Amino acid sequence: MYTADPVGGQSQFLTPVAAKPLSFNLALDDHAHDDEHSMHAHYGLGFGLTTDDDNESTLTARLEDSDARLMEMLAAQAAHREVDSLDADEDAIATDEKLTDEKKRDILQRNLNMAASNGDVDRVRKLVQGKAKDYVDVNMPDEEGTIPLIYASCF
């Protein structure tokens, strides 16, 4: 590429740097990072970095928080599958006179979030078009601040 400097009267040739090709592997048996993972597992994630005690405790707290969030997510999915296996009916929850409207909203909104995040189109359709539609809101964020439409857009 040729450029001219109108102020200084000088011109120069600019050549772009060739891009390095990206290489990635989606294979399930890719062991490219096994050594790195085992090193971090043995010595900690901060291996090779200079860390003070405060930074190290923050890192540990973040890892524990991450593990806790993963466990919560897995427990929620297991509970959702359990409810599915019991053949719980959203319409029955919506018409249950023993439950308060607030409890119905909480249960059904969680069901909508979980169904959307699992790509369960039939269940989402039943929640937004059936008797439960008065208790769910597709624009209401969950505890993470994410709305069901965002979860559904992943599928």
PDB file of C-alpha atoms in Angstrom:
ATOM      1  CA  MET A   1       0.000   0.000   0.000  1.00  0.00           C
ATOM      2  CA  TYR A   2       1.342   3.430  -0.929  1.00  0.00           C
ATOM      3  CA  THR A   3       0.721   6.463   1.297  1.00  0.00           C
ATOM      4  CA  ALA A   4       1.789  10.038   0.876  1.00  0.00           C
ATOM      5  CA  ASP A   5       2.328  12.504   3.685  1.00  0.00           C
ATOM      6  CA  PRO A   6       0.815  15.799   2.503  1.00  0.00           C
ATOM      7  CA  VAL A   7       2.469  17.823   5.275  1.00  0.00           C
ATOM      8  CA  GLY A   8       6.018  16.538   5.139  1.00  0.00           C
ATOM      9  CA  GLY A   9       6.122  15.748   1.475  1.00  0.00           C
ATOM     10  CA  GLN A  10       7.426  12.254   2.137  1.00  0.00           C
ATOM     11  CA  SER A  11       5.896   9.042   0.949  1.00  0.00           C
ATOM     12  CA  GLN A  12       6.272   5.523   2.217  1.00  0.00           C
ATOM     13  CA  PHE A  13       5.242   2.012   1.366  1.00  0.00           C
ATOM     14  CA  LEU A  14       3.330   0.091   4.023  1.00  0.00           C
ATOM     15  CA  THR A  15       3.136  -3.644   3.777  1.00  0.00           C
ATOM     16  CA  PRO A  16       0.724  -5.549   5.968  1.00  0.00           C
ATOM     17  CA  VAL A  17       2.071  -8.308   8.154  1.00  0.00           C
ATOM     18  CA  ALA A  18       0.887 -11.703   7.045  1.00  0.00           C
ATOM     19  CA  ALA A  19      -1.627 -13.137   9.472  1.00  0.00           C
ATOM     20  CA  LYS A  20      -0.685 -16.282  11.313  1.00  0.00           C
ATOM     21  CA  PRO A  21      -3.159 -19.039  10.455  1.00  0.00           C
ATOM     22  CA  LEU A  22      -5.344 -20.168  13.320  1.00  0.00           C
ATOM     23  CA  SER A  23      -5.300 -23.813  14.203  1.00  0.00           C
ATOM     24  CA  PHE A  24      -7.796 -25.414  16.502  1.00  0.00           C
ATOM     25  CA  ASN A  25      -9.040 -28.900  17.084  1.00  0.00           C
ATOM     26  CA  LEU A  26     -12.570 -29.875  18.051  1.00  0.00           C
ATOM     27  CA  ALA A  27     -11.742 -33.543  18.500  1.00  0.00           C
ATOM     28  CA  LEU A  28     -12.810 -35.122  21.764  1.00  0.00           C
ATOM     29  CA  ASP A  29      -9.480 -36.857  22.214  1.00  0.00           C
ATOM     30  CA  ASP A  30      -7.372 -33.687  21.879  1.00  0.00           C
ATOM     31  CA  HIS A  31      -4.658 -33.846  24.526  1.00  0.00           C
ATOM     32  CA  ALA A  32      -2.853 -30.648  23.526  1.00  0.00           C
ATOM     33  CA  HIS A  33      -3.384 -28.940  26.890  1.00  0.00           C
ATOM     34  CA  ASP A  34      -3.037 -31.944  29.201  1.00  0.00           C
ATOM     35  CA  ASP A  35       0.458 -30.971  30.353  1.00  0.00           C
ATOM     36  CA  GLU A  36      -0.643 -27.417  31.072  1.00  0.00           C
ATOM     37  CA  HIS A  37      -3.711 -28.639  32.958  1.00  0.00           C
ATOM     38  CA  SER A  38      -1.741 -31.107  35.074  1.00  0.00           C
ATOM     39  CA  MET A  39       0.852 -28.425  35.866  1.00  0.00           C
ATOM     40  CA  HIS A  40      -1.888 -26.031  36.999  1.00  0.00           C
ATOM     41  CA  ALA A  41      -3.581 -28.792  38.972  1.00  0.00           C
ATOM     42  CA  HIS A  42      -0.332 -29.674  40.721  1.00  0.00           C
ATOM     43  CA  TYR A  43       1.110 -26.204  41.281  1.00  0.00           C
ATOM     44  CA  GLY A  44      -1.985 -24.001  41.048  1.00  0.00           C
ATOM     45  CA  LEU A  45      -3.220 -21.701  38.311  1.00  0.00           C
ATOM     46  CA  GLY A  46      -0.754 -18.982  39.253  1.00  0.00           C
ATOM     47  CA  PHE A  47       2.271 -21.197  38.565  1.00  0.00           C
ATOM     48  CA  GLY A  48       5.058 -19.163  37.052  1.00  0.00           C
ATOM     49  CA  LEU A  49       3.460 -15.857  37.978  1.00  0.00           C
ATOM     50  CA  THR A  50       4.488 -13.689  40.881  1.00  0.00           C
ATOM     51  CA  THR A  51       1.550 -13.455  43.225  1.00  0.00           C
ATOM     52  CA  ASP A  52       1.084 -12.062  46.648  1.00  0.00           C
ATOM     53  CA  ASP A  53      -1.087 -13.717  49.291  1.00  0.00           C
ATOM     54  CA  ASP A  54      -4.065 -11.455  48.589  1.00  0.00           C
ATOM     55  CA  ASN A  55      -4.050 -12.213  44.860  1.00  0.00           C
ATOM     56  CA  GLU A  56      -3.708 -15.933  45.540  1.00  0.00           C
ATOM     57  CA  SER A  57      -6.655 -15.958  47.960  1.00  0.00           C
ATOM     58  CA  THR A  58      -8.740 -14.040  45.420  1.00  0.00           C
ATOM     59  CA  LEU A  59      -7.895 -16.629  42.781  1.00  0.00           C
ATOM     60  CA  THR A  60      -8.851 -19.455  45.138  1.00  0.00           C
ATOM     61  CA  ALA A  61     -12.119 -17.706  45.991  1.00  0.00           C
ATOM     62  CA  ARG A  62     -12.929 -17.282  42.299  1.00  0.00           C
ATOM     63  CA  LEU A  63     -12.252 -20.956  41.623  1.00  0.00           C
ATOM     64  CA  GLU A  64     -14.453 -21.990  44.545  1.00  0.00           C
ATOM     65  CA  ASP A  65     -17.187 -19.614  43.354  1.00  0.00           C
ATOM     66  CA  SER A  66     -16.922 -21.052  39.855  1.00  0.00           C
ATOM     67  CA  ASP A  67     -17.202 -24.594  41.206  1.00  0.00           C
ATOM     68  CA  ALA A  68     -20.184 -23.610  43.349  1.00  0.00           C
ATOM     69  CA  ARG A  69     -21.953 -22.055  40.359  1.00  0.00           C
ATOM     70  CA  LEU A  70     -21.298 -25.162  38.288  1.00  0.00           C
ATOM     71  CA  MET A  71     -22.733 -27.359  41.033  1.00  0.00           C
ATOM     72  CA  GLU A  72     -25.819 -25.125  41.282  1.00  0.00           C
ATOM     73  CA  MET A  73     -26.342 -25.317  37.535  1.00  0.00           C
ATOM     74  CA  LEU A  74     -26.005 -29.104  37.485  1.00  0.00           C
ATOM     75  CA  ALA A  75     -28.361 -29.437  40.457  1.00  0.00           C
ATOM     76  CA  ALA A  76     -30.929 -27.194  38.764  1.00  0.00           C
ATOM     77  CA  GLN A  77     -30.756 -29.240  35.573  1.00  0.00           C
ATOM     78  CA  ALA A  78     -31.095 -32.473  37.540  1.00  0.00           C
ATOM     79  CA  ALA A  79     -34.095 -31.076  39.397  1.00  0.00           C
ATOM     80  CA  HIS A  80     -35.618 -29.954  36.106  1.00  0.00           C
ATOM     81  CA  ARG A  81     -35.172 -33.426  34.630  1.00  0.00           C
ATOM     82  CA  GLU A  82     -36.679 -34.940  37.778  1.00  0.00           C
ATOM     83  CA  VAL A  83     -39.731 -32.730  37.393  1.00  0.00           C
ATOM     84  CA  ASP A  84     -39.927 -33.811  33.755  1.00  0.00           C
ATOM     85  CA  SER A  85     -39.790 -37.461  34.750  1.00  0.00           C
ATOM     86  CA  LEU A  86     -42.573 -36.958  37.275  1.00  0.00           C
ATOM     87  CA  ASP A  87     -44.629 -35.549  34.394  1.00  0.00           C
ATOM     88  CA  ALA A  88     -45.303 -32.309  36.245  1.00  0.00           C
ATOM     89  CA  ASP A  89     -47.726 -30.223  34.288  1.00  0.00           C
ATOM     90  CA  GLU A  90     -47.269 -26.469  34.030  1.00  0.00           C
ATOM     91  CA  ASP A  91     -51.013 -26.060  33.562  1.00  0.00           C
ATOM     92  CA  ALA A  92     -51.601 -27.949  36.815  1.00  0.00           C
ATOM     93  CA  ILE A  93     -49.169 -25.647  38.629  1.00  0.00           C
ATOM     94  CA  ALA A  94     -50.885 -22.578  37.141  1.00  0.00           C
ATOM     95  CA  THR A  95     -54.320 -23.761  38.289  1.00  0.00           C
ATOM     96  CA  ASP A  96     -53.241 -25.115  41.694  1.00  0.00           C
ATOM     97  CA  GLU A  97     -55.245 -23.208  44.307  1.00  0.00           C
ATOM     98  CA  LYS A  98     -52.873 -24.217  47.119  1.00  0.00           C
ATOM     99  CA  LEU A  99     -50.033 -22.161  45.631  1.00  0.00           C
ATOM    100  CA  THR A 100     -49.873 -18.385  45.870  1.00  0.00           C
ATOM    101  CA  ASP A 101     -49.548 -16.363  42.677  1.00  0.00           C
ATOM    102  CA  GLU A 102     -46.016 -15.385  43.709  1.00  0.00           C
ATOM    103  CA  LYS A 103     -45.002 -19.042  44.161  1.00  0.00           C
ATOM    104  CA  LYS A 104     -46.577 -19.960  40.807  1.00  0.00           C
ATOM    105  CA  ARG A 105     -44.641 -17.145  39.104  1.00  0.00           C
ATOM    106  CA  ASP A 106     -41.404 -18.284  40.708  1.00  0.00           C
ATOM    107  CA  ILE A 107     -41.836 -21.963  39.774  1.00  0.00           C
ATOM    108  CA  LEU A 108     -43.095 -21.336  36.256  1.00  0.00           C
ATOM    109  CA  GLN A 109     -40.517 -18.625  35.483  1.00  0.00           C
ATOM    110  CA  ARG A 110     -37.731 -20.988  36.561  1.00  0.00           C
ATOM    111  CA  ASN A 111     -39.276 -23.689  34.369  1.00  0.00           C
ATOM    112  CA  LEU A 112     -39.310 -21.263  31.440  1.00  0.00           C
ATOM    113  CA  ASN A 113     -35.660 -20.311  31.986  1.00  0.00           C
ATOM    114  CA  MET A 114     -34.612 -23.945  32.250  1.00  0.00           C
ATOM    115  CA  ALA A 115     -36.662 -25.052  29.246  1.00  0.00           C
ATOM    116  CA  ALA A 116     -35.228 -22.205  27.162  1.00  0.00           C
ATOM    117  CA  SER A 117     -31.661 -22.976  28.225  1.00  0.00           C
ATOM    118  CA  ASN A 118     -32.151 -26.669  27.409  1.00  0.00           C
ATOM    119  CA  GLY A 119     -33.700 -25.933  24.017  1.00  0.00           C
ATOM    120  CA  ASP A 120     -36.985 -27.604  24.984  1.00  0.00           C
ATOM    121  CA  VAL A 121     -39.212 -25.903  22.393  1.00  0.00           C
ATOM    122  CA  ASP A 122     -42.372 -27.845  23.260  1.00  0.00           C
ATOM    123  CA  ARG A 123     -42.134 -26.955  26.924  1.00  0.00           C
ATOM    124  CA  VAL A 124     -41.406 -23.284  26.175  1.00  0.00           C
ATOM    125  CA  ARG A 125     -44.398 -23.185  23.832  1.00  0.00           C
ATOM    126  CA  LYS A 126     -46.606 -24.761  26.503  1.00  0.00           C
ATOM    127  CA  LEU A 127     -45.418 -22.240  29.102  1.00  0.00           C
ATOM    128  CA  VAL A 128     -45.969 -19.136  26.967  1.00  0.00           C
ATOM    129  CA  GLN A 129     -49.201 -20.264  25.279  1.00  0.00           C
ATOM    130  CA  GLY A 130     -50.896 -22.456  27.895  1.00  0.00           C
ATOM    131  CA  LYS A 131     -52.525 -21.667  31.216  1.00  0.00           C
ATOM    132  CA  ALA A 132     -49.130 -20.734  32.644  1.00  0.00           C
ATOM    133  CA  LYS A 133     -48.767 -17.737  30.296  1.00  0.00           C
ATOM    134  CA  ASP A 134     -50.158 -15.351  32.931  1.00  0.00           C
ATOM    135  CA  TYR A 135     -47.336 -16.315  35.306  1.00  0.00           C
ATOM    136  CA  VAL A 136     -44.307 -16.142  32.991  1.00  0.00           C
ATOM    137  CA  ASP A 137     -42.525 -13.238  31.329  1.00  0.00           C
ATOM    138  CA  VAL A 138     -40.063 -13.816  28.483  1.00  0.00           C
ATOM    139  CA  ASN A 139     -38.419 -10.478  29.335  1.00  0.00           C
ATOM    140  CA  MET A 140     -37.838 -11.200  33.043  1.00  0.00           C
ATOM    141  CA  PRO A 141     -34.171 -11.827  33.902  1.00  0.00           C
ATOM    142  CA  ASP A 142     -33.142 -14.723  36.120  1.00  0.00           C
ATOM    143  CA  GLU A 143     -30.680 -14.597  39.044  1.00  0.00           C
ATOM    144  CA  GLU A 144     -27.822 -14.207  36.560  1.00  0.00           C
ATOM    145  CA  GLY A 145     -29.521 -11.283  34.811  1.00  0.00           C
ATOM    146  CA  THR A 146     -30.262 -13.289  31.657  1.00  0.00           C
ATOM    147  CA  ILE A 147     -33.680 -13.404  30.032  1.00  0.00           C
ATOM    148  CA  PRO A 148     -35.153 -16.626  28.579  1.00  0.00           C
ATOM    149  CA  LEU A 149     -34.921 -15.223  25.048  1.00  0.00           C
ATOM    150  CA  ILE A 150     -31.131 -15.077  25.357  1.00  0.00           C
ATOM    151  CA  TYR A 151     -31.039 -18.713  26.464  1.00  0.00           C
ATOM    152  CA  ALA A 152     -33.348 -19.699  23.598  1.00  0.00           C
ATOM    153  CA  SER A 153     -31.214 -17.849  21.053  1.00  0.00           C
ATOM    154  CA  CYS A 154     -28.379 -20.292  21.725  1.00  0.00           C
ATOM    155  CA  PHE A 155     -30.318 -23.042  19.944  1.00  0.00           C
TER     156      PHE A 155
END
